[in-house]
């Protein structure tokens, strides 16, 4: 996807740096062969390495997909301490060797807290440049609404994922709309089933990652890769006028979310910078859900810091 221009646009040449662990070195060299064989016009170079310094040198965009994976039945917290040490060392490599304006997207779970650890150990990378992936959840929410209403997914916009990329996340449709011939209509009005929107819709999106693991015996792959491309593309090239996306970003206290967490907010992007959409109304139901996922992130942060000592 990156080599085809899906992430950075059809006119942007790219050099791919791919890092893997030594036992996967041979498979990685096979991926490199395939990239060469695919003869992508935009692909100007491939670095395939097991050395984090070589991988991080000069990179402008870092997509952190490496982590200790969650297996079926495992809680994300079980893998915290393994990931804390991975993110601490990768943060140091990025801190020392990436381009000074490097944009970082953490995909591997626990994504929000991995991003926080990365921020902690890469202090020279601006905090605005360190984000985590909740666009996957955002896209899942769009997909559920589109299926329910039998409308094009591209006609649905402005869902919000608040909080953690976990089962406490809050997929919020209170500001979401669907394009109709006469303009736009709210999702709540069109679905006309608050019971579904306030229960099954939310749990389906919250549990989708686990449902995929159960079905595939592996984490989501295609949809995660595609939404990572969406995340970086919108961050670098901007969000369309009148619509926002969800990104896990460093909280500044907006919407009374504790500052200092990496929390998913609705954001718009322009000139390579994201800003949290301000002034959205939050009803009592939503408030509780925003607070619940913030509490989980506060606990995860404490757990992660306890693994550091
Ligand atoms: C997903 O949402 O698909 C993944 O984050 C699930 C997981 O824990 O790997």
XYZ file of N, CA and C and ligand atoms in Angstrom, residues 70 109 136 140 165 209 213 219-220, ligand 1:
36
model
N -0.759 -10.226 21.177
C -1.772 -10.837 22.031
C -2.283 -12.088 21.339
N -0.248 -3.249 20.102
C -0.918 -3.115 21.403
C 0.007 -3.366 22.585
N -8.569 2.456 12.972
C -9.145 1.135 12.700
C -10.531 1.045 13.340
N -14.145 0.875 11.604
C -15.085 -0.194 11.967
C -16.456 0.391 12.283
N -7.563 2.181 22.610
C -7.800 1.148 21.586
C -7.936 -0.186 22.334
N -11.861 -6.371 17.343
C -10.498 -6.927 17.292
C -10.485 -8.349 17.835
N -9.629 -11.965 15.969
C -8.643 -12.920 16.500
C -9.293 -14.300 16.648
N -4.462 -11.589 14.689
C -5.018 -10.225 14.740
C -5.422 -9.751 13.348
N -6.228 -8.688 13.349
C -6.582 -8.039 12.086
C -5.294 -7.643 11.359
C -7.526 -5.093 16.634
O -8.203 -4.152 17.068
O -7.842 -5.729 15.624
C -6.280 -5.495 17.371
O -5.803 -4.413 18.116
C -6.561 -6.651 18.237
C -5.318 -7.115 18.952
O -5.302 -7.073 20.183
O -4.348 -7.499 18.294
